[in-house]
PDB file of C-alpha atoms in Angstrom:
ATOM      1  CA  UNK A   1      58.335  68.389 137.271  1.00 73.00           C
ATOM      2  CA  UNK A   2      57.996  70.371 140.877  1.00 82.00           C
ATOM      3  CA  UNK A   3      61.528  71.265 142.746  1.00 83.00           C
ATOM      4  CA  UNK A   4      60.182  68.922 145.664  1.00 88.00           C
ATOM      5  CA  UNK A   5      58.803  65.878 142.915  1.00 90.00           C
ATOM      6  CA  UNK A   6      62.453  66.180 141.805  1.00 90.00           C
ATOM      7  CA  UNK A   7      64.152  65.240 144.992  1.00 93.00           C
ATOM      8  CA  UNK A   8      61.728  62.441 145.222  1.00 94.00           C
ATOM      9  CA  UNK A   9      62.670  61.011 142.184  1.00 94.00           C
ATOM     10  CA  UNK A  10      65.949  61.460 142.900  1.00 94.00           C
ATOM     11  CA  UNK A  11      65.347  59.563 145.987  1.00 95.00           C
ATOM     12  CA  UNK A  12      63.499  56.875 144.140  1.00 96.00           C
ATOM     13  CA  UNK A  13      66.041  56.472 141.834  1.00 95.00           C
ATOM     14  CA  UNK A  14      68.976  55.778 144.675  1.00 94.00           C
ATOM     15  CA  UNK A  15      66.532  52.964 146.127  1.00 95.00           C
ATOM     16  CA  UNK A  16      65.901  51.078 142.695  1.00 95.00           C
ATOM     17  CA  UNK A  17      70.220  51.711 142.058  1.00 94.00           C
ATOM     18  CA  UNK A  18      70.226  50.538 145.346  1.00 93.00           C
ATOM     19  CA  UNK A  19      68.403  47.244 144.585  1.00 95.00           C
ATOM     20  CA  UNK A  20      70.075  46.782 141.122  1.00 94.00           C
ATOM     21  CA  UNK A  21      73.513  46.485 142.732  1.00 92.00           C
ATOM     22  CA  UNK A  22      72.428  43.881 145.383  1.00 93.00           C
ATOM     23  CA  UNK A  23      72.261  40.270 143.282  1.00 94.00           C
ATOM     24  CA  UNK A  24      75.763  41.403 141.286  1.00 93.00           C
ATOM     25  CA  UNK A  25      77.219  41.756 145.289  1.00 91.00           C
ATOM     26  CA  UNK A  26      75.778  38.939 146.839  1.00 91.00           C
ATOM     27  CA  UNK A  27      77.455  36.830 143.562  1.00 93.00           C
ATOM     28  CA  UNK A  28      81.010  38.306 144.580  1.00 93.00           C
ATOM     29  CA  UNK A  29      80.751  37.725 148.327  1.00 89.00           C
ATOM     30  CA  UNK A  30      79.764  34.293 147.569  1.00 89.00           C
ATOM     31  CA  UNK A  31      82.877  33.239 145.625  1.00 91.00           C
ATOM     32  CA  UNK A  32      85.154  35.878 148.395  1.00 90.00           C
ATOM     33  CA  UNK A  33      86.944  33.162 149.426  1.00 90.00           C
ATOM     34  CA  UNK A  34      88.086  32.898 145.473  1.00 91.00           C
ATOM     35  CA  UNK A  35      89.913  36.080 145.443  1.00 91.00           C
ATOM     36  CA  UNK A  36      93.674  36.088 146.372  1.00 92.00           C
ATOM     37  CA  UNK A  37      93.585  38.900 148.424  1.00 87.00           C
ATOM     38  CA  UNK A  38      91.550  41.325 150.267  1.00 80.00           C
ATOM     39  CA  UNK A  39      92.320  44.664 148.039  1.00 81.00           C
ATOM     40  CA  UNK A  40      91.499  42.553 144.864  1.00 89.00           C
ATOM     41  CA  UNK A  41      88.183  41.795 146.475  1.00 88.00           C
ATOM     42  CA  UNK A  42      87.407  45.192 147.483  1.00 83.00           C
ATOM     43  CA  UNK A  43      88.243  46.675 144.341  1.00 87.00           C
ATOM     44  CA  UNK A  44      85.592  44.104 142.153  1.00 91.00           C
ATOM     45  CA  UNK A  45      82.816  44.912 144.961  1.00 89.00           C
ATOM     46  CA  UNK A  46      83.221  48.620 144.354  1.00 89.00           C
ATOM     47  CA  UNK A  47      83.442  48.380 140.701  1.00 92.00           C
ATOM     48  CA  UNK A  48      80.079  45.957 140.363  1.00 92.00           C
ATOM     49  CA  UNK A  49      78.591  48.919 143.072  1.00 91.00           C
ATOM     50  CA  UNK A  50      79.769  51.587 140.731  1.00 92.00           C
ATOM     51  CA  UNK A  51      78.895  50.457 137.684  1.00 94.00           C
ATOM     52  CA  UNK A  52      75.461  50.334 138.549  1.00 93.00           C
ATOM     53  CA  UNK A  53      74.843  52.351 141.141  1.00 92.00           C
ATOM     54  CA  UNK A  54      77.029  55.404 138.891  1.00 92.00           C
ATOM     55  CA  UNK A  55      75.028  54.263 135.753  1.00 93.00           C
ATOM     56  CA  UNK A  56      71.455  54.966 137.435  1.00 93.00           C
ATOM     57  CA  UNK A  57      72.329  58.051 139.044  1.00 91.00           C
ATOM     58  CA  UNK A  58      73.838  59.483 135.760  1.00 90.00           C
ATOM     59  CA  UNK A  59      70.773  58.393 133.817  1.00 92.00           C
ATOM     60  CA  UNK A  60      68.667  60.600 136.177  1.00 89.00           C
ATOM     61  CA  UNK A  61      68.530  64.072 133.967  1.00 84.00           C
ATOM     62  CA  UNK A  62      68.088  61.914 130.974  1.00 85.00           C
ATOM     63  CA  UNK A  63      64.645  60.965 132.797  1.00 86.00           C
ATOM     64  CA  UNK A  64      63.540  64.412 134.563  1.00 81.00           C
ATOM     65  CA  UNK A  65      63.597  66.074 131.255  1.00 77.00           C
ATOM     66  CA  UNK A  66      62.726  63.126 129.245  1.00 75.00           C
ATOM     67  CA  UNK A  67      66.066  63.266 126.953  1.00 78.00           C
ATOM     68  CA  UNK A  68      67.200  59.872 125.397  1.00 81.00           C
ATOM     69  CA  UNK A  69      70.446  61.719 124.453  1.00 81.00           C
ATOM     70  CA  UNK A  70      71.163  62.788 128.212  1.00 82.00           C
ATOM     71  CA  UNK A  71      69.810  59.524 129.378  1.00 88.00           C
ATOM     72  CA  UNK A  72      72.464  57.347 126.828  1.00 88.00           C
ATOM     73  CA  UNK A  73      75.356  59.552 127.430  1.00 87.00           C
ATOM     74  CA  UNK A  74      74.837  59.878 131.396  1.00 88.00           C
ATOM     75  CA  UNK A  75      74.305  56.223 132.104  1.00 91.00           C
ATOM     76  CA  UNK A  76      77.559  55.727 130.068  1.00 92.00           C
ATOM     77  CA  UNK A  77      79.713  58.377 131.965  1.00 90.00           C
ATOM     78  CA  UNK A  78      77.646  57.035 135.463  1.00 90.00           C
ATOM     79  CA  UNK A  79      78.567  53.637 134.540  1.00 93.00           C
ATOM     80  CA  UNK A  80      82.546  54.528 134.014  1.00 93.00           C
ATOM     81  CA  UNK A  81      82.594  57.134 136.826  1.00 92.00           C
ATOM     82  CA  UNK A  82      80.941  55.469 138.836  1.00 91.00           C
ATOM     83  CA  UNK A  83      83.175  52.025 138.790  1.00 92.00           C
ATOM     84  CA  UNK A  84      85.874  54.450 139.551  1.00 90.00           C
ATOM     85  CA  UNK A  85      83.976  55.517 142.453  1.00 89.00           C
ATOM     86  CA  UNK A  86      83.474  52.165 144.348  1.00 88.00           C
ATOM     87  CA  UNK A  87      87.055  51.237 143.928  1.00 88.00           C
ATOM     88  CA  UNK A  88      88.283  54.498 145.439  1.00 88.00           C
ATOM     89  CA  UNK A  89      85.467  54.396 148.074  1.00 86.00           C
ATOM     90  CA  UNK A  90      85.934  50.456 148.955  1.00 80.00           C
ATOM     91  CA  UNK A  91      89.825  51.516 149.039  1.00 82.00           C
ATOM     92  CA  UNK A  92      89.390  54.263 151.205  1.00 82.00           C
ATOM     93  CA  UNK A  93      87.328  52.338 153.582  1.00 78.00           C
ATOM     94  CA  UNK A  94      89.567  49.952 154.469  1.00 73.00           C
ATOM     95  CA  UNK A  95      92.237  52.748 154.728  1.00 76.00           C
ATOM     96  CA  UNK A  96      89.878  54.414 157.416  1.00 74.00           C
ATOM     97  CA  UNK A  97      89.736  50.931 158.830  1.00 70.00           C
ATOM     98  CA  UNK A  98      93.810  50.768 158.937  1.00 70.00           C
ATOM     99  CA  UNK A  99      93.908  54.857 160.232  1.00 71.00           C
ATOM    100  CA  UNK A 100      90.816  56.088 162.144  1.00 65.00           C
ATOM    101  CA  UNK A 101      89.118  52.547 163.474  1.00 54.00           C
ATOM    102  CA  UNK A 102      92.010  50.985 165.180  1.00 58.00           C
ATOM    103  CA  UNK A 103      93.288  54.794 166.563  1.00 59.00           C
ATOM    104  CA  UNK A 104      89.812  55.801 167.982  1.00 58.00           C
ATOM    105  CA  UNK A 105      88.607  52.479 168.729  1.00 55.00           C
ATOM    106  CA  UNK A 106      91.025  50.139 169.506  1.00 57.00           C
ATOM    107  CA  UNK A 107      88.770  48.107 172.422  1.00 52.00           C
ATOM    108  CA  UNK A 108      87.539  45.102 170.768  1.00 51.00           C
ATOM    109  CA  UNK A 109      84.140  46.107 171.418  1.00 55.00           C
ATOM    110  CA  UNK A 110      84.083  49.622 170.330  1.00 57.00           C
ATOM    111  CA  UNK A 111      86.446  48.266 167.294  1.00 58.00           C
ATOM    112  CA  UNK A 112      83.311  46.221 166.010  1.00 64.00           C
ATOM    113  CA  UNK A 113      80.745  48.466 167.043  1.00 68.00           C
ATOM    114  CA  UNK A 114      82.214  52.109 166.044  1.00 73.00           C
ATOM    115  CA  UNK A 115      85.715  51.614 164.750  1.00 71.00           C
ATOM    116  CA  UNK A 116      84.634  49.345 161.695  1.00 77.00           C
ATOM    117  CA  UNK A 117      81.094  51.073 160.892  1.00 82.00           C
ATOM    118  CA  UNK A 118      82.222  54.839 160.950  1.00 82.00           C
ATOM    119  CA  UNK A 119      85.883  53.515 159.132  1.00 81.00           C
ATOM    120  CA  UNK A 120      83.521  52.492 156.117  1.00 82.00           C
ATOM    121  CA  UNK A 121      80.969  54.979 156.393  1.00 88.00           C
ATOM    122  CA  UNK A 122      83.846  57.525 155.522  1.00 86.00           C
ATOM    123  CA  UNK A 123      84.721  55.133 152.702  1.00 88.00           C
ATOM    124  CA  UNK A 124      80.825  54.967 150.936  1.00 90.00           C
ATOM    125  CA  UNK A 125      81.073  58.987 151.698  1.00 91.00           C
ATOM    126  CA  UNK A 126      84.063  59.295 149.001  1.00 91.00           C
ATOM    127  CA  UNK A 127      81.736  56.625 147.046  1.00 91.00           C
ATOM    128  CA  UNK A 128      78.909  59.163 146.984  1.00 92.00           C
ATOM    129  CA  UNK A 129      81.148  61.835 146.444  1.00 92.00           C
ATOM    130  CA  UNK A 130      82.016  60.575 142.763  1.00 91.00           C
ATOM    131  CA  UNK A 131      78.796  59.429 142.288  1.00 90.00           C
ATOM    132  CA  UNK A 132      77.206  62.586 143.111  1.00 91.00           C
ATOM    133  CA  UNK A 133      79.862  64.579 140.314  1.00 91.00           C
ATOM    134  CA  UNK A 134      78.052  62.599 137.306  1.00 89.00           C
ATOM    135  CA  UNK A 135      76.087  64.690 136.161  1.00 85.00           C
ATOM    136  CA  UNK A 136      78.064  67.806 136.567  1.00 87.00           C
ATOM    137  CA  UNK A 137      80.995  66.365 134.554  1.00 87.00           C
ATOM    138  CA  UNK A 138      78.717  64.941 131.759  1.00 81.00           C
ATOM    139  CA  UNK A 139      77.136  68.611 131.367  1.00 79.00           C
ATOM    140  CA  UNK A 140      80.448  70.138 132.231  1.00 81.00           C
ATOM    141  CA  UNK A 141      78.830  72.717 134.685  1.00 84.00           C
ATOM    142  CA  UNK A 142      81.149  73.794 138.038  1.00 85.00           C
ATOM    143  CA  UNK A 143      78.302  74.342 140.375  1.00 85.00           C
ATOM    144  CA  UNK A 144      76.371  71.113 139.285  1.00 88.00           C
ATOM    145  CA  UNK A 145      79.922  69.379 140.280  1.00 91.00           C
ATOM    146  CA  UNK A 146      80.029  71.086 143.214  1.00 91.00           C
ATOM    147  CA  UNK A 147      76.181  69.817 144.522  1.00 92.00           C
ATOM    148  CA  UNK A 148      77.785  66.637 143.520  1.00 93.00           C
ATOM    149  CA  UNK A 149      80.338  66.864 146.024  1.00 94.00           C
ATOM    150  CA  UNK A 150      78.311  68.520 148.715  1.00 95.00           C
ATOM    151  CA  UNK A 151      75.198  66.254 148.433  1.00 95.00           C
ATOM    152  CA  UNK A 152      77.252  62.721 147.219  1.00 94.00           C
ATOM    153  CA  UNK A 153      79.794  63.091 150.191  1.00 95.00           C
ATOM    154  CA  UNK A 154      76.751  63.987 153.280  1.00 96.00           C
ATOM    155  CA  UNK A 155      74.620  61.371 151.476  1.00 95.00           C
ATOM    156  CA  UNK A 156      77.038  58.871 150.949  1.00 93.00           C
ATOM    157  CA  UNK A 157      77.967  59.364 154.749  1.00 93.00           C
ATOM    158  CA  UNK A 158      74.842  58.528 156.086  1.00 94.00           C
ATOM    159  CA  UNK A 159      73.783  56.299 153.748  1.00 93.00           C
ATOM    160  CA  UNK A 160      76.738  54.395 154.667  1.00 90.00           C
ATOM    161  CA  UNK A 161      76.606  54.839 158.391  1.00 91.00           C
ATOM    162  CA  UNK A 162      73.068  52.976 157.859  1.00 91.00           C
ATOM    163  CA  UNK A 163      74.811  49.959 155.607  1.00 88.00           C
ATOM    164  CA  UNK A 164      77.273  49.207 158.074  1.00 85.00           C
ATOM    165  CA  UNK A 165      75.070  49.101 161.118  1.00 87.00           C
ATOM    166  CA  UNK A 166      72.535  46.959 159.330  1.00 87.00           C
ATOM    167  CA  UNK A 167      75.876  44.800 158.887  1.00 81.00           C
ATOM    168  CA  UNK A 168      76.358  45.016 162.737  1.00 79.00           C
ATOM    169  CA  UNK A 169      73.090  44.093 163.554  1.00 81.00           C
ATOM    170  CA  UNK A 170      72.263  41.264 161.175  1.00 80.00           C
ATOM    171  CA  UNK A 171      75.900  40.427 160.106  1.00 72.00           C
ATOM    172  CA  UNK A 172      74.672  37.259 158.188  1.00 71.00           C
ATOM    173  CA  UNK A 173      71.353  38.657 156.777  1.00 77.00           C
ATOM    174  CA  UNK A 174      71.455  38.501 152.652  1.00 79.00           C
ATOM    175  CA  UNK A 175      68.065  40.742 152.842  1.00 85.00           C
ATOM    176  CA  UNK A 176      69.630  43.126 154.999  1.00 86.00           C
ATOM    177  CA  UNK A 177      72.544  43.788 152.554  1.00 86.00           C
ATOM    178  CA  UNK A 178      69.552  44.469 150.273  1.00 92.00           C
ATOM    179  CA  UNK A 179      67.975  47.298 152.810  1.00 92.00           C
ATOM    180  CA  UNK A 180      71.349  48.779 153.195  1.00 91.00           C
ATOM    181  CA  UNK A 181      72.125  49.533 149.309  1.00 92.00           C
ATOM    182  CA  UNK A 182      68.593  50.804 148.991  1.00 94.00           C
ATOM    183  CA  UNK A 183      69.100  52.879 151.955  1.00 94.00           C
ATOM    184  CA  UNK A 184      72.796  53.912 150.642  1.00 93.00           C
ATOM    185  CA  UNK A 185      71.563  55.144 147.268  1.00 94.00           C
ATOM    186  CA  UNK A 186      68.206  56.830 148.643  1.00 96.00           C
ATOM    187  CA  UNK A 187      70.322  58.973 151.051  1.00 96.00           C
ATOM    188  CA  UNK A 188      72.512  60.094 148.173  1.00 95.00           C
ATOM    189  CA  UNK A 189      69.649  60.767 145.621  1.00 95.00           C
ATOM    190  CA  UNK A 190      67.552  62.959 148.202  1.00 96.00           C
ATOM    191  CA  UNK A 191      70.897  64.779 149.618  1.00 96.00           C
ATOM    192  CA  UNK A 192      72.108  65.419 146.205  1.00 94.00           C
ATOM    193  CA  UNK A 193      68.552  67.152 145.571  1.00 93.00           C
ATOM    194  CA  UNK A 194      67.946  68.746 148.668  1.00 94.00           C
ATOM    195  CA  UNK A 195      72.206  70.489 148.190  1.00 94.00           C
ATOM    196  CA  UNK A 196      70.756  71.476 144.648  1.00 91.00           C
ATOM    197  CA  UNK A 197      67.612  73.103 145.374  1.00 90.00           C
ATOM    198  CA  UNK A 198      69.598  74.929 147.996  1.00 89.00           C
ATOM    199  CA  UNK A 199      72.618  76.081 146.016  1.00 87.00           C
ATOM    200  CA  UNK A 200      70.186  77.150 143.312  1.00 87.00           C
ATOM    201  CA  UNK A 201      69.927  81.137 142.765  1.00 86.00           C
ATOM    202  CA  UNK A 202      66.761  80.879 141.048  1.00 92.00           C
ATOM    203  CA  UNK A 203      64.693  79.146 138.712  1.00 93.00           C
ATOM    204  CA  UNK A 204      62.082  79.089 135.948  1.00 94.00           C
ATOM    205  CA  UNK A 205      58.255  77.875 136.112  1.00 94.00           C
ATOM    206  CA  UNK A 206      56.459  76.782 133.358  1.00 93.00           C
ATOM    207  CA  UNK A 207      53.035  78.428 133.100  1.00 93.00           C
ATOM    208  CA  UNK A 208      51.626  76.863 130.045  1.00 88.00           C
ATOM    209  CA  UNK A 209      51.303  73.959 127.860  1.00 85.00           C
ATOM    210  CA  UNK A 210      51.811  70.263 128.682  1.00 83.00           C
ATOM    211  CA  UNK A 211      54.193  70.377 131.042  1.00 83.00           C
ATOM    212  CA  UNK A 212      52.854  73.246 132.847  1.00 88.00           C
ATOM    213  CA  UNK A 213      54.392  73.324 136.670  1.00 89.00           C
ATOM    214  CA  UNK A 214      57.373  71.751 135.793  1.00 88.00           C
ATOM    215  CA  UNK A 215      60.597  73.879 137.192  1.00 90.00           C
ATOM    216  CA  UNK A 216      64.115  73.960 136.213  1.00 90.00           C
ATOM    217  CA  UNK A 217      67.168  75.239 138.440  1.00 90.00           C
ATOM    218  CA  UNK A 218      69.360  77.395 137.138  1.00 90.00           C
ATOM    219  CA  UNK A 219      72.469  76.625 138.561  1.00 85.00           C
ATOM    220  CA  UNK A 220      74.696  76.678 135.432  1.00 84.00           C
ATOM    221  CA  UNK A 221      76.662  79.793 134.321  1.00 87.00           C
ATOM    222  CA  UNK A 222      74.830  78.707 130.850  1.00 90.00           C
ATOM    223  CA  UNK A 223      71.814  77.843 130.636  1.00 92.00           C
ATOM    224  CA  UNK A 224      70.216  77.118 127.117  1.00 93.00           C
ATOM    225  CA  UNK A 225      66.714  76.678 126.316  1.00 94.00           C
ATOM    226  CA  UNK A 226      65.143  75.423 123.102  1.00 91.00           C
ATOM    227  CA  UNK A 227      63.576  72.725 121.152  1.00 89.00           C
ATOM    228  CA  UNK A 228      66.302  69.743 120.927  1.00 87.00           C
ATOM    229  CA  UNK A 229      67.201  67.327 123.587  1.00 83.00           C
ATOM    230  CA  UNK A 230      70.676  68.833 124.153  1.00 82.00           C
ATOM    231  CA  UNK A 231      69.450  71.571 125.355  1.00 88.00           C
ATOM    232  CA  UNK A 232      69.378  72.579 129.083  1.00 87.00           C
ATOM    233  CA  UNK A 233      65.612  72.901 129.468  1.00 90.00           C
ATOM    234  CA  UNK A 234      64.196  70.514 126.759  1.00 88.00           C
ATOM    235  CA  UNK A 235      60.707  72.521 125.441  1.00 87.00           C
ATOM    236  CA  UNK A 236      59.424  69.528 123.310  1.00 81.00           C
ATOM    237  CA  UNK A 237      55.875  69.596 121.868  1.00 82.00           C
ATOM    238  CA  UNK A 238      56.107  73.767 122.066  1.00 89.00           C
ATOM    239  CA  UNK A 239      55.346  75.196 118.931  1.00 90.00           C
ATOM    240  CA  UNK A 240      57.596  77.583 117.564  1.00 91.00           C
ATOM    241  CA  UNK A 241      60.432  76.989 119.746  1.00 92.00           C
ATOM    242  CA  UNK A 242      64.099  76.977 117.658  1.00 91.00           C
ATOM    243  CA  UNK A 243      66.276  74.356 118.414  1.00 91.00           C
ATOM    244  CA  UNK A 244      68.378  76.992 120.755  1.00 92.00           C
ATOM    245  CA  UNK A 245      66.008  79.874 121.118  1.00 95.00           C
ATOM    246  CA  UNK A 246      67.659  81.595 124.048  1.00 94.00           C
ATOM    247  CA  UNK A 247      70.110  81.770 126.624  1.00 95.00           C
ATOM    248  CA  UNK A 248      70.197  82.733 130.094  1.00 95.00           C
ATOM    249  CA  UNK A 249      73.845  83.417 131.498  1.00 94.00           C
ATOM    250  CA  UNK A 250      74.607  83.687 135.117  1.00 90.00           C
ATOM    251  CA  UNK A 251      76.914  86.111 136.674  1.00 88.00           C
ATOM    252  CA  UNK A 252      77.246  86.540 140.204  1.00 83.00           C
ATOM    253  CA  UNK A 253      73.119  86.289 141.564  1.00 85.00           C
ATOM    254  CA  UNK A 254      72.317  88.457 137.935  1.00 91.00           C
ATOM    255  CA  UNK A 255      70.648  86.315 135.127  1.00 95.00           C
ATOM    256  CA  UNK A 256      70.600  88.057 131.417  1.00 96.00           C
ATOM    257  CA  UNK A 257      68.732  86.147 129.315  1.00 96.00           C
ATOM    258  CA  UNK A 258      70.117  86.379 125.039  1.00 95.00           C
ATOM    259  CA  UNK A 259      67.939  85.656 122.133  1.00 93.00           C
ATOM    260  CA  UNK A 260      69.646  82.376 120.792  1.00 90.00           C
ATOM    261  CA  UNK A 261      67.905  82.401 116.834  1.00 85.00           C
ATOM    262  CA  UNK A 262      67.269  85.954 114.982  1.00 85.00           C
ATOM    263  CA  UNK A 263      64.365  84.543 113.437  1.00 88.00           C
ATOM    264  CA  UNK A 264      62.287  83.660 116.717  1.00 91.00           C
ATOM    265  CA  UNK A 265      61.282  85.827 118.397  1.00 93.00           C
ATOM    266  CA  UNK A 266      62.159  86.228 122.659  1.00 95.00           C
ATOM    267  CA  UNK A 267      59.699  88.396 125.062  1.00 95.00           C
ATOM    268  CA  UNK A 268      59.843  89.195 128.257  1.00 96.00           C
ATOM    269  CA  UNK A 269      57.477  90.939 129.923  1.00 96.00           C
ATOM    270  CA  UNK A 270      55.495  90.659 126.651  1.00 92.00           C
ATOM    271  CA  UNK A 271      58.243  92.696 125.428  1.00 94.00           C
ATOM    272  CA  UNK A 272      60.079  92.269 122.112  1.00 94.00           C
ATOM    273  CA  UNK A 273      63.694  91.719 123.486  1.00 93.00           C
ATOM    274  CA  UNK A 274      66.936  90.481 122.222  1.00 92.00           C
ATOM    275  CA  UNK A 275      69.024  90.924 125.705  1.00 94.00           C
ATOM    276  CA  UNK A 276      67.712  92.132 128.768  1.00 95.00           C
ATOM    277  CA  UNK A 277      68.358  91.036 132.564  1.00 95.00           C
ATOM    278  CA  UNK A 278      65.898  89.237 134.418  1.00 95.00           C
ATOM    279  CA  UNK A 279      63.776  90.207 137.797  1.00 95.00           C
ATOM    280  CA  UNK A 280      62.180  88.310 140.237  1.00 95.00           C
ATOM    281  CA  UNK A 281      59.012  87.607 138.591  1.00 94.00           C
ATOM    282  CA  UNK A 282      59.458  88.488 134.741  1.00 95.00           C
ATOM    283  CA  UNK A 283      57.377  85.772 132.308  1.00 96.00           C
ATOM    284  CA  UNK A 284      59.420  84.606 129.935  1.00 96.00           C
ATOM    285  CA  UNK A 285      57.604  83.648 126.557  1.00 95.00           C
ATOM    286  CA  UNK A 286      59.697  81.666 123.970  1.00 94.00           C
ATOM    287  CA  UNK A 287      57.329  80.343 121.052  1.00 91.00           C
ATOM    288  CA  UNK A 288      53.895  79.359 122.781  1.00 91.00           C
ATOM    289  CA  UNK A 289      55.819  78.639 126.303  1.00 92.00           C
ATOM    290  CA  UNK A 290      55.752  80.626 128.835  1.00 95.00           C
ATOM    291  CA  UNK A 291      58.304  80.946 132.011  1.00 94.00           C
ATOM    292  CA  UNK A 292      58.232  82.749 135.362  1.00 96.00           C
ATOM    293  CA  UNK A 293      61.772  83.674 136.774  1.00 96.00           C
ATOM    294  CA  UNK A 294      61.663  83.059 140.179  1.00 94.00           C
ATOM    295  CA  UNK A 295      64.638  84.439 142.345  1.00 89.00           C
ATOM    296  CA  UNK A 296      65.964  81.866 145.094  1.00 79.00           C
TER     297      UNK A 296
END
């Protein structure tokens, strides 16, 4: 899969979270009037978001590199993450309601048509900031937590600045809700991918075999490549490829890349090599695949 096919699925992926979430809210703002109090309310609307808003978004590697392991284990940590998310996002909201709506816009018409939307924009911008961490805590890489951060919070923001002025302008509309979400997680999806392109230092091409084209950031201090699914970059259906056949380890913007199994061999270069750093350009051939390194 292409850097730019990435952020579309990405994108595509926010939009169908997006949709999932909208029958399980339209259920709890029809029995709102049920709940005792306002917090209580807020706090099961952000969990239901959450759940399955998290739960896609954390499936998402699982489904670029076609991984049933990565797709099981981040749709569970999306899922719990996630519901943690929306509760601290719904919560925040209505603290930005309490602190920056009625401070900045305490006229009753810039209340309604500023205070309120930008209150709980900041509020689904925490919401995409948890969101966005997913995947970085599930592979326990720093820098993918850090796109989280960077691309959940931006997307998140405008994502939510969109919800809440759909809400403004059709207040009663159930299909608007419905635009909004898909709006919400599309701006999240796309900003995530568009802060992790750009964060990248570089990245490797495949030149050959059946997935030939498809790229992979490197934007982990450790980045391991072999044969099995729990491996970074996934080279299924390459023959003889060892289940962790090499390494590539990231200091600084240099990228040495380790032969992970004595008994396959690594070239670089068509070189025989067991460590060597990497230059823009070097091809990369571990069993019958073959990588370009590509500085960013």
């Amino acid at each position: 899969m292409t850097l730019g096919m990435r952020i579309i699925l990405y994108g595509i992926i926010g939009l169908l979270a997006g949709a999932l979430c909208w029958p399980f809210t339209e259920l709890i703002l029809f029995y709102q009037a049920s709940f005792p109090t306002l917090l209580l309310f807020s706090v099961v609307l952000g969990v239901a978001v959450g759940f399955f808003m998290g739960g896609s978004f954390g499936m998402s590697e699982g489904i670029i590199s076609n991984s049933r392991n990565k797709l099981r284990s981040g749709g569970v940590a999306g899922a719990v993450i996630g519901s943690v998310g929306g509760t601290l996002g719904f919560i925040a909201g209505q603290g930005a309601l309490l602190l920056v709506g009625t401070y900045f816009f305490n006229s009753a018409g810039g209340f309604r048509h500023f205070g309120i939307p930008v209150s709980r924009a900041l509020g689904w911008a925490v919401f995409g900031l948890v969101v966005g961490v997913v995947e970085g805590i599930r592979s326990k890489s720093g820098p993918k937590v850090r796109n989280g951060i960077i691309g959940g919070f931006v997307g998140g923001l405008l994502g939510g600045l969109v919800v809440e002025y759909i809400r403004v302008l059709s207040p009663s509309s159930v299909y608007a809700r419905l635009v909004g979400l898909c709006m919400l997680g599309l701006f999240i999806g796309v900003s995530y991918g568009l802060v992790e392109r750009g964060m990248a230092k570089a990245s490797l091409r495949l030149l050959s075999g059946r997935s030939k084209g498809s790229e992979f950031l490197l934007t982990q201090r450790r980045t391991m490549v072999g044969g099995v699914q729990s491996t970074d970059v996934t080279l299924a259906g390459y023959q003889s490829v060892a289940d962790e056949h090499a390494e590539i380890l990231r200091d600084g913007r240099d990228f040495t890349i380790v032969q992970g199994d004595r008994k396959k061999p690594l070239y670089v270069n068509d070189e025989k090599v067991e460590r060597t750093v990497l230059h823009d350009g070097d091809v990369i051939r571990v069993g019958d695949a073959q990588f370009q390194f590509t500085r960013k």
